Amino acid sequence: MRKRQIIIDCDPGLDDAVALLTAFAASDTLDVIGITTVAGNVPGDLTARNARIIRELAGAGKDVPVCKGAPVPMLRDAVTAEDFHGSTGLGNIDFPKPRIPASRQHAVNFLVKTLRATKGFPATLVITGPMTNIALASVMAPDITRGIKEIVLMGGADSEGGNITPHAEFNVFADPHAAHAVFNIGVPVRVLNLDVTHQIRTSDQQVERVRALGSRQAIAAADLLAASNRLEVAAKARVAPLHDPSTIIALLRPDLFDGRKARVSVVTEEGDRFGKTVPEYREDGHVLWYDKADADDVFSEMLGQLGKYR
Ligand code: RIB
Ligand code: CA
């Protein structure tokens, strides 16, 4: 069977980096045809550099382009999350300098060109950061939806409440106008929101099981997860949720998740609810809003995928 073609739009970011390593490990099922980066956890120059670092660590090269995208959100002022990712965005872990340059093509142009070319075999968009690039691409070329099989994204919150304000989750808060556009882009969307990712936290013992896999990629993943736990414990006295890797696991094992159909809007008016996601649960909704996961099996699936590195 033909592999699922995916584009990962991300803001690496510790958990984005683990998601990328997991996606590249699952190369028997997933064909990563490109990485687009956006400003988010850290500024855009750093998220692009971090994506290049992880691409090379995973053993991929310029055949998987890294295209730098929007340096700022569509309308609001830029926000970052160094408290949870360190000043480098990768937990200040000392990775080798990336050798292979980023593509000269802007992420939005890459998305438009690539998604126009995938109409015959639509690609899956995985979004693990602010959704600026996809929103801009869909405004620039609304026809790209014909090249999109589905979107699987990490963002938003309902019953769980926010993680960057009491109401808003970071990826949506960082660009709520873009998020609203993507939630209503008109293709199927599956959402790994805080209601479900907060159920999937990686203990320090589980991190050491990743490290024990022994490959340099698994050891790096363990370092990234350990850094994430250190920063999360310092800020919130709990180990870190497996936010972004859950998007890749949801591609590989959708049976491990459950949710409800919904239509989703985003509060874009100024005020304390700015950036809040508002799912309206209805059977004809084209968004699948996840709210349950088998956390142990999600971790086991990630461990199994990372175990493929040699
Ligand atoms: O709220 C969690 C999300 O914000 C994750 O994607 C994390 O990487 C940050 O971007
Ligand atoms: Ca992210």
mmCIF file of C-alpha atoms and ligand atoms in Angstrom:
data_model
loop_
_atom_site.group_PDB
_atom_site.id
_atom_site.type_symbol
_atom_site.label_atom_id
_atom_site.label_comp_id
_atom_site.label_asym_id
_atom_site.label_seq_id
_atom_site.Cartn_x
_atom_site.Cartn_y
_atom_site.Cartn_z
ATOM 1 C CA MET A 1 0.000 0.000 0.000
ATOM 2 C CA ARG A 2 1.285 3.500 -0.844
ATOM 3 C CA LYS A 3 2.697 5.384 2.146
ATOM 4 C CA ARG A 4 0.774 8.343 3.553
ATOM 5 C CA GLN A 5 2.448 11.570 2.351
ATOM 6 C CA ILE A 6 2.755 14.097 5.168
ATOM 7 C CA ILE A 7 3.927 17.675 5.558
ATOM 8 C CA ILE A 8 4.787 18.673 9.133
ATOM 9 C CA ASP A 9 4.263 22.349 9.935
ATOM 10 C CA CYS A 10 5.951 22.990 13.257
ATOM 11 C CA ASP A 11 7.677 25.328 15.707
ATOM 12 C CA PRO A 12 10.465 23.133 17.200
ATOM 13 C CA GLY A 13 10.213 23.152 20.193
ATOM 14 C CA LEU A 14 11.094 20.153 22.328
ATOM 15 C CA ASP A 15 7.925 18.183 21.684
ATOM 16 C CA ASP A 16 7.862 19.146 17.998
ATOM 17 C CA ALA A 17 11.367 17.652 17.773
ATOM 18 C CA VAL A 18 10.221 14.358 19.289
ATOM 19 C CA ALA A 19 7.263 14.346 16.897
ATOM 20 C CA LEU A 20 9.636 14.791 13.939
ATOM 21 C CA LEU A 21 11.918 11.973 15.145
ATOM 22 C CA THR A 22 8.883 9.697 15.563
ATOM 23 C CA ALA A 23 7.536 10.567 12.107
ATOM 24 C CA PHE A 24 10.879 9.888 10.411
ATOM 25 C CA ALA A 25 11.160 6.595 12.325
ATOM 26 C CA ALA A 26 7.781 5.500 10.954
ATOM 27 C CA SER A 27 9.121 5.630 7.381
ATOM 28 C CA ASP A 28 7.466 2.293 6.533
ATOM 29 C CA THR A 29 4.105 4.029 6.848
ATOM 30 C CA LEU A 30 4.733 7.783 6.602
ATOM 31 C CA ASP A 31 6.502 9.644 3.798
ATOM 32 C CA VAL A 32 7.600 13.026 5.148
ATOM 33 C CA ILE A 33 7.618 15.121 1.948
ATOM 34 C CA GLY A 34 8.458 18.396 3.653
ATOM 35 C CA ILE A 35 8.825 20.345 6.872
ATOM 36 C CA THR A 36 7.530 23.889 7.123
ATOM 37 C CA THR A 37 8.409 25.988 10.123
ATOM 38 C CA VAL A 38 6.736 28.908 11.852
ATOM 39 C CA ALA A 39 7.643 31.259 14.681
ATOM 40 C CA GLY A 40 6.119 30.007 17.909
ATOM 41 C CA ASN A 41 7.918 28.425 20.831
ATOM 42 C CA VAL A 42 10.956 30.456 19.788
ATOM 43 C CA PRO A 43 11.470 32.994 16.949
ATOM 44 C CA GLY A 44 11.308 31.795 13.354
ATOM 45 C CA ASP A 45 15.051 31.685 12.655
ATOM 46 C CA LEU A 46 15.454 29.263 15.545
ATOM 47 C CA THR A 47 12.480 27.030 14.713
ATOM 48 C CA ALA A 48 13.844 26.655 11.177
ATOM 49 C CA ARG A 49 17.354 25.875 12.484
ATOM 50 C CA ASN A 50 15.939 23.359 14.954
ATOM 51 C CA ALA A 51 13.965 21.603 12.229
ATOM 52 C CA ARG A 52 17.202 21.299 10.198
ATOM 53 C CA ILE A 53 19.004 19.837 13.250
ATOM 54 C CA ILE A 54 16.325 17.171 13.758
ATOM 55 C CA ARG A 55 16.072 16.411 10.034
ATOM 56 C CA GLU A 56 19.793 15.522 9.963
ATOM 57 C CA LEU A 57 19.635 13.670 13.279
ATOM 58 C CA ALA A 58 16.881 11.513 11.802
ATOM 59 C CA GLY A 59 19.124 10.764 8.822
ATOM 60 C CA ALA A 60 17.104 12.762 6.286
ATOM 61 C CA GLY A 61 18.590 15.336 3.914
ATOM 62 C CA LYS A 62 17.636 17.995 1.409
ATOM 63 C CA ASP A 63 15.209 15.557 -0.233
ATOM 64 C CA VAL A 64 13.000 16.532 2.697
ATOM 65 C CA PRO A 65 12.989 20.337 2.385
ATOM 66 C CA VAL A 66 12.831 22.543 5.471
ATOM 67 C CA CYS A 67 10.985 25.698 4.425
ATOM 68 C CA LYS A 68 10.961 28.655 6.765
ATOM 69 C CA GLY A 69 7.599 30.364 7.082
ATOM 70 C CA ALA A 70 5.790 33.170 8.789
ATOM 71 C CA PRO A 71 8.001 35.101 11.227
ATOM 72 C CA VAL A 72 5.000 36.717 12.900
ATOM 73 C CA PRO A 73 1.307 35.924 13.421
ATOM 74 C CA MET A 74 -1.324 37.200 10.984
ATOM 75 C CA LEU A 75 -2.678 40.062 13.088
ATOM 76 C CA ARG A 76 -1.730 39.839 16.770
ATOM 77 C CA ASP A 77 1.672 40.573 18.344
ATOM 78 C CA ALA A 78 4.149 37.683 18.460
ATOM 79 C CA VAL A 79 4.385 35.506 21.596
ATOM 80 C CA THR A 80 6.967 32.804 22.391
ATOM 81 C CA ALA A 81 7.320 30.022 24.983
ATOM 82 C CA GLU A 82 10.999 29.871 25.952
ATOM 83 C CA ASP A 83 9.984 29.001 29.527
ATOM 84 C CA PHE A 84 8.933 25.557 28.265
ATOM 85 C CA HIS A 85 11.525 25.043 25.518
ATOM 86 C CA GLY A 86 14.647 26.953 26.602
ATOM 87 C CA SER A 87 16.217 29.884 24.747
ATOM 88 C CA THR A 88 17.332 27.686 21.811
ATOM 89 C CA GLY A 89 13.960 25.958 21.556
ATOM 90 C CA LEU A 90 15.600 22.542 22.064
ATOM 91 C CA GLY A 91 16.154 22.767 25.802
ATOM 92 C CA ASN A 92 19.647 24.265 25.294
ATOM 93 C CA ILE A 93 20.819 20.708 24.483
ATOM 94 C CA ASP A 94 24.119 20.802 22.574
ATOM 95 C CA PHE A 95 23.215 19.376 19.137
ATOM 96 C CA PRO A 96 25.682 19.353 16.192
ATOM 97 C CA LYS A 97 25.289 22.393 13.920
ATOM 98 C CA PRO A 98 23.016 21.612 10.949
ATOM 99 C CA ARG A 99 24.987 21.301 7.708
ATOM 100 C CA ILE A 100 22.194 21.153 5.131
ATOM 101 C CA PRO A 101 20.645 24.562 4.456
ATOM 102 C CA ALA A 102 16.964 25.338 4.585
ATOM 103 C CA SER A 103 15.156 25.583 1.268
ATOM 104 C CA ARG A 104 15.109 29.015 -0.359
ATOM 105 C CA GLN A 105 11.351 28.560 -0.878
ATOM 106 C CA HIS A 106 9.063 30.237 1.666
ATOM 107 C CA ALA A 107 6.874 27.755 3.553
ATOM 108 C CA VAL A 108 3.645 29.244 2.217
ATOM 109 C CA ASN A 109 4.821 28.944 -1.385
ATOM 110 C CA PHE A 110 5.988 25.360 -0.690
ATOM 111 C CA LEU A 111 2.565 24.498 0.727
ATOM 112 C CA VAL A 112 0.726 26.002 -2.246
ATOM 113 C CA LYS A 113 3.005 24.379 -4.847
ATOM 114 C CA THR A 114 3.097 20.980 -3.128
ATOM 115 C CA LEU A 115 -0.606 20.774 -2.299
ATOM 116 C CA ARG A 116 -1.523 21.699 -5.857
ATOM 117 C CA ALA A 117 0.671 18.812 -6.980
ATOM 118 C CA THR A 118 -0.866 16.279 -4.560
ATOM 119 C CA LYS A 119 -4.411 16.580 -5.877
ATOM 120 C CA GLY A 120 -4.077 13.102 -7.363
ATOM 121 C CA PHE A 121 -2.932 11.639 -4.034
ATOM 122 C CA PRO A 122 -3.843 14.133 -1.321
ATOM 123 C CA ALA A 123 -1.329 14.740 1.428
ATOM 124 C CA THR A 124 -1.862 14.926 5.187
ATOM 125 C CA LEU A 125 -0.959 18.149 6.970
ATOM 126 C CA VAL A 126 0.371 17.724 10.508
ATOM 127 C CA ILE A 127 0.416 21.058 12.362
ATOM 128 C CA THR A 128 2.145 21.301 15.723
ATOM 129 C CA GLY A 129 2.604 25.045 16.085
ATOM 130 C CA PRO A 130 0.769 28.302 15.404
ATOM 131 C CA MET A 131 -1.237 27.811 12.211
ATOM 132 C CA THR A 132 -0.110 30.929 10.359
ATOM 133 C CA ASN A 133 1.474 29.215 7.338
ATOM 134 C CA ILE A 134 -1.538 27.064 6.533
ATOM 135 C CA ALA A 135 -3.969 29.940 6.977
ATOM 136 C CA LEU A 136 -1.917 32.165 4.666
ATOM 137 C CA ALA A 137 -1.597 29.388 2.067
ATOM 138 C CA SER A 138 -5.357 28.769 2.102
ATOM 139 C CA VAL A 139 -6.065 32.471 1.539
ATOM 140 C CA MET A 140 -3.425 32.731 -1.205
ATOM 141 C CA ALA A 141 -4.703 29.569 -2.953
ATOM 142 C CA PRO A 142 -8.069 28.258 -1.701
ATOM 143 C CA ASP A 143 -7.815 25.376 -4.204
ATOM 144 C CA ILE A 144 -5.089 23.710 -2.097
ATOM 145 C CA THR A 145 -7.805 21.996 -0.071
ATOM 146 C CA ARG A 146 -8.160 19.567 -2.991
ATOM 147 C CA GLY A 147 -4.617 18.400 -2.260
ATOM 148 C CA ILE A 148 -5.247 17.832 1.455
ATOM 149 C CA LYS A 149 -6.489 14.422 2.657
ATOM 150 C CA GLU A 150 -6.868 15.640 6.251
ATOM 151 C CA ILE A 151 -5.267 17.909 8.842
ATOM 152 C CA VAL A 152 -4.071 16.474 12.163
ATOM 153 C CA LEU A 153 -3.137 19.266 14.517
ATOM 154 C CA MET A 154 -2.147 19.914 18.107
ATOM 155 C CA GLY A 155 -3.995 22.879 19.539
ATOM 156 C CA GLY A 156 -6.878 24.223 21.542
ATOM 157 C CA ALA A 157 -8.649 23.183 24.717
ATOM 158 C CA ASP A 158 -12.191 22.855 25.970
ATOM 159 C CA SER A 159 -12.860 21.169 29.321
ATOM 160 C CA GLU A 160 -9.148 21.301 30.274
ATOM 161 C CA GLY A 161 -8.820 25.065 30.030
ATOM 162 C CA GLY A 162 -5.746 26.812 28.665
ATOM 163 C CA ASN A 163 -2.008 26.451 29.262
ATOM 164 C CA ILE A 164 -0.847 29.948 28.292
ATOM 165 C CA THR A 165 -3.891 31.773 29.715
ATOM 166 C CA PRO A 166 -6.726 30.242 31.749
ATOM 167 C CA HIS A 167 -8.729 29.920 28.537
ATOM 168 C CA ALA A 168 -6.235 29.523 25.676
ATOM 169 C CA GLU A 169 -3.769 26.873 24.524
ATOM 170 C CA PHE A 170 -0.452 28.198 23.151
ATOM 171 C CA ASN A 171 -0.659 27.238 19.451
ATOM 172 C CA VAL A 172 -4.070 28.843 19.106
ATOM 173 C CA PHE A 173 -3.271 31.796 21.389
ATOM 174 C CA ALA A 174 -0.151 32.557 19.339
ATOM 175 C CA ASP A 175 -2.267 33.100 16.214
ATOM 176 C CA PRO A 176 -6.021 32.806 16.899
ATOM 177 C CA HIS A 177 -7.043 34.305 13.560
ATOM 178 C CA ALA A 178 -5.022 31.646 11.718
ATOM 179 C CA ALA A 179 -6.387 28.906 13.946
ATOM 180 C CA HIS A 180 -9.970 29.957 13.244
ATOM 181 C CA ALA A 181 -9.255 29.825 9.515
ATOM 182 C CA VAL A 182 -7.707 26.350 9.739
ATOM 183 C CA PHE A 183 -10.482 24.901 11.912
ATOM 184 C CA ASN A 184 -12.885 26.065 9.178
ATOM 185 C CA ILE A 185 -10.747 25.348 6.085
ATOM 186 C CA GLY A 186 -13.232 22.768 4.815
ATOM 187 C CA VAL A 187 -11.234 19.525 4.992
ATOM 188 C CA PRO A 188 -11.414 16.893 7.770
ATOM 189 C CA VAL A 189 -9.481 18.010 10.843
ATOM 190 C CA ARG A 190 -8.479 15.858 13.820
ATOM 191 C CA VAL A 191 -7.530 17.843 16.914
ATOM 192 C CA LEU A 192 -5.098 16.754 19.643
ATOM 193 C CA ASN A 193 -6.141 19.430 22.139
ATOM 194 C CA LEU A 194 -5.223 19.748 25.814
ATOM 195 C CA ASP A 195 -8.327 17.782 26.855
ATOM 196 C CA VAL A 196 -6.550 14.715 25.461
ATOM 197 C CA THR A 197 -2.824 15.555 25.535
ATOM 198 C CA HIS A 198 -2.978 16.272 29.281
ATOM 199 C CA GLN A 199 -3.938 12.588 29.691
ATOM 200 C CA ILE A 200 -0.625 11.545 28.062
ATOM 201 C CA ARG A 201 2.268 12.587 30.293
ATOM 202 C CA THR A 202 5.698 10.932 29.991
ATOM 203 C CA SER A 203 7.167 9.945 33.353
ATOM 204 C CA ASP A 204 10.910 10.114 34.000
ATOM 205 C CA GLN A 205 10.897 6.299 34.106
ATOM 206 C CA GLN A 206 9.329 6.201 30.638
ATOM 207 C CA VAL A 207 11.947 8.706 29.412
ATOM 208 C CA GLU A 208 14.670 6.295 30.552
ATOM 209 C CA ARG A 209 12.972 3.482 28.609
ATOM 210 C CA VAL A 210 13.373 5.656 25.510
ATOM 211 C CA ARG A 211 17.037 6.248 26.364
ATOM 212 C CA ALA A 212 17.611 2.519 26.834
ATOM 213 C CA LEU A 213 16.753 1.958 23.154
ATOM 214 C CA GLY A 214 20.351 3.046 22.647
ATOM 215 C CA SER A 215 20.432 4.660 19.197
ATOM 216 C CA ARG A 216 21.667 8.245 18.972
ATOM 217 C CA GLN A 217 18.200 9.289 17.825
ATOM 218 C CA ALA A 218 16.502 7.588 20.792
ATOM 219 C CA ILE A 219 19.047 9.056 23.209
ATOM 220 C CA ALA A 220 18.384 12.495 21.718
ATOM 221 C CA ALA A 221 14.629 11.928 22.055
ATOM 222 C CA ALA A 222 15.168 11.007 25.704
ATOM 223 C CA ASP A 223 17.230 14.170 26.226
ATOM 224 C CA LEU A 224 14.457 16.249 24.628
ATOM 225 C CA LEU A 225 11.748 14.577 26.736
ATOM 226 C CA ALA A 226 13.838 14.938 29.911
ATOM 227 C CA ALA A 227 14.393 18.647 29.192
ATOM 228 C CA SER A 228 10.664 19.044 28.609
ATOM 229 C CA ASN A 229 9.922 17.404 31.953
ATOM 230 C CA ARG A 230 12.477 19.562 33.774
ATOM 231 C CA LEU A 231 10.979 22.782 32.375
ATOM 232 C CA GLU A 232 7.368 21.658 32.884
ATOM 233 C CA VAL A 233 8.022 20.583 36.490
ATOM 234 C CA ALA A 234 9.711 23.924 37.164
ATOM 235 C CA ALA A 235 6.718 25.801 35.773
ATOM 236 C CA LYS A 236 3.775 23.593 36.642
ATOM 237 C CA ALA A 237 5.029 20.920 39.070
ATOM 238 C CA ARG A 238 3.995 18.089 36.737
ATOM 239 C CA VAL A 239 5.812 16.131 34.007
ATOM 240 C CA ALA A 240 5.210 17.239 30.431
ATOM 241 C CA PRO A 241 2.289 16.172 28.253
ATOM 242 C CA LEU A 242 3.168 14.433 24.993
ATOM 243 C CA HIS A 243 1.529 17.226 22.965
ATOM 244 C CA ASP A 244 3.066 17.135 19.479
ATOM 245 C CA PRO A 245 4.153 13.482 19.256
ATOM 246 C CA SER A 246 0.480 12.601 19.819
ATOM 247 C CA THR A 247 -0.317 13.941 16.333
ATOM 248 C CA ILE A 248 2.014 11.360 14.772
ATOM 249 C CA ILE A 249 0.663 8.572 16.975
ATOM 250 C CA ALA A 250 -2.881 9.590 15.967
ATOM 251 C CA LEU A 251 -1.818 9.056 12.333
ATOM 252 C CA LEU A 252 -0.299 5.656 13.056
ATOM 253 C CA ARG A 253 -2.827 4.410 15.611
ATOM 254 C CA PRO A 254 -6.117 6.331 15.435
ATOM 255 C CA ASP A 255 -7.646 3.476 17.435
ATOM 256 C CA LEU A 256 -5.853 4.767 20.531
ATOM 257 C CA PHE A 257 -7.900 7.966 20.550
ATOM 258 C CA ASP A 258 -11.571 8.889 20.779
ATOM 259 C CA GLY A 259 -13.511 12.098 20.429
ATOM 260 C CA ARG A 260 -16.600 13.874 19.173
ATOM 261 C CA LYS A 261 -17.459 15.623 15.901
ATOM 262 C CA ALA A 262 -17.643 19.382 16.227
ATOM 263 C CA ARG A 263 -17.528 22.723 14.577
ATOM 264 C CA VAL A 264 -14.792 24.818 16.150
ATOM 265 C CA SER A 265 -14.534 28.579 16.399
ATOM 266 C CA VAL A 266 -11.861 30.680 18.063
ATOM 267 C CA VAL A 267 -12.378 33.812 20.170
ATOM 268 C CA THR A 268 -10.499 36.623 18.404
ATOM 269 C CA GLU A 269 -11.992 39.547 20.313
ATOM 270 C CA GLU A 270 -9.652 41.186 22.828
ATOM 271 C CA GLY A 271 -10.249 40.128 26.422
ATOM 272 C CA ASP A 272 -9.515 37.275 28.824
ATOM 273 C CA ARG A 273 -11.022 34.692 26.418
ATOM 274 C CA PHE A 274 -8.782 35.785 23.504
ATOM 275 C CA GLY A 275 -7.525 32.615 21.759
ATOM 276 C CA LYS A 276 -10.095 30.316 23.399
ATOM 277 C CA THR A 277 -11.326 27.448 21.209
ATOM 278 C CA VAL A 278 -15.087 26.890 21.263
ATOM 279 C CA PRO A 279 -16.107 23.432 19.974
ATOM 280 C CA GLU A 280 -19.812 23.127 19.108
ATOM 281 C CA TYR A 281 -20.381 19.362 19.303
ATOM 282 C CA ARG A 282 -22.530 18.222 16.372
ATOM 283 C CA GLU A 283 -22.578 15.116 14.209
ATOM 284 C CA ASP A 284 -22.187 17.087 10.951
ATOM 285 C CA GLY A 285 -19.032 18.806 12.182
ATOM 286 C CA HIS A 286 -15.903 18.173 10.069
ATOM 287 C CA VAL A 287 -13.624 18.437 13.091
ATOM 288 C CA LEU A 288 -12.937 15.382 15.256
ATOM 289 C CA TRP A 289 -12.251 16.864 18.702
ATOM 290 C CA TYR A 290 -10.323 14.203 20.644
ATOM 291 C CA ASP A 291 -11.005 13.926 24.374
ATOM 292 C CA LYS A 292 -9.776 10.407 25.252
ATOM 293 C CA ALA A 293 -6.549 8.481 24.705
ATOM 294 C CA ASP A 294 -5.043 5.195 25.826
ATOM 295 C CA ALA A 295 -1.983 6.915 27.288
ATOM 296 C CA ASP A 296 0.057 3.766 27.956
ATOM 297 C CA ASP A 297 -0.417 2.487 24.432
ATOM 298 C CA VAL A 298 0.353 5.927 22.966
ATOM 299 C CA PHE A 299 3.707 5.882 24.787
ATOM 300 C CA SER A 300 4.313 2.256 23.744
ATOM 301 C CA GLU A 301 3.668 3.128 20.101
ATOM 302 C CA MET A 302 6.102 6.048 20.270
ATOM 303 C CA LEU A 303 8.670 3.798 21.994
ATOM 304 C CA GLY A 304 8.187 1.168 19.302
ATOM 305 C CA GLN A 305 8.695 3.682 16.509
ATOM 306 C CA LEU A 306 11.804 5.225 18.109
ATOM 307 C CA GLY A 307 13.087 1.688 18.589
ATOM 308 C CA LYS A 308 13.398 1.357 14.807
ATOM 309 C CA TYR A 309 16.461 3.635 14.770
ATOM 310 C CA ARG A 310 19.688 1.658 14.742
HETATM 311 O O1 RIB B 1 0.328 23.956 23.901
HETATM 312 C C1 RIB B 1 1.282 23.022 23.456
HETATM 313 C C2 RIB B 1 1.810 23.404 22.124
HETATM 314 O O2 RIB B 1 2.478 24.654 22.208
HETATM 315 C C3 RIB B 1 2.869 22.408 21.588
HETATM 316 O O3 RIB B 1 2.780 22.368 20.193
HETATM 317 C C4 RIB B 1 4.167 23.031 22.019
HETATM 318 O O4 RIB B 1 5.246 22.704 21.147
HETATM 319 C C5 RIB B 1 3.853 24.493 21.881
HETATM 320 O O5 RIB B 1 4.047 24.841 20.507
HETATM 321 CA CA CA B 2 4.775 22.848 18.866
#
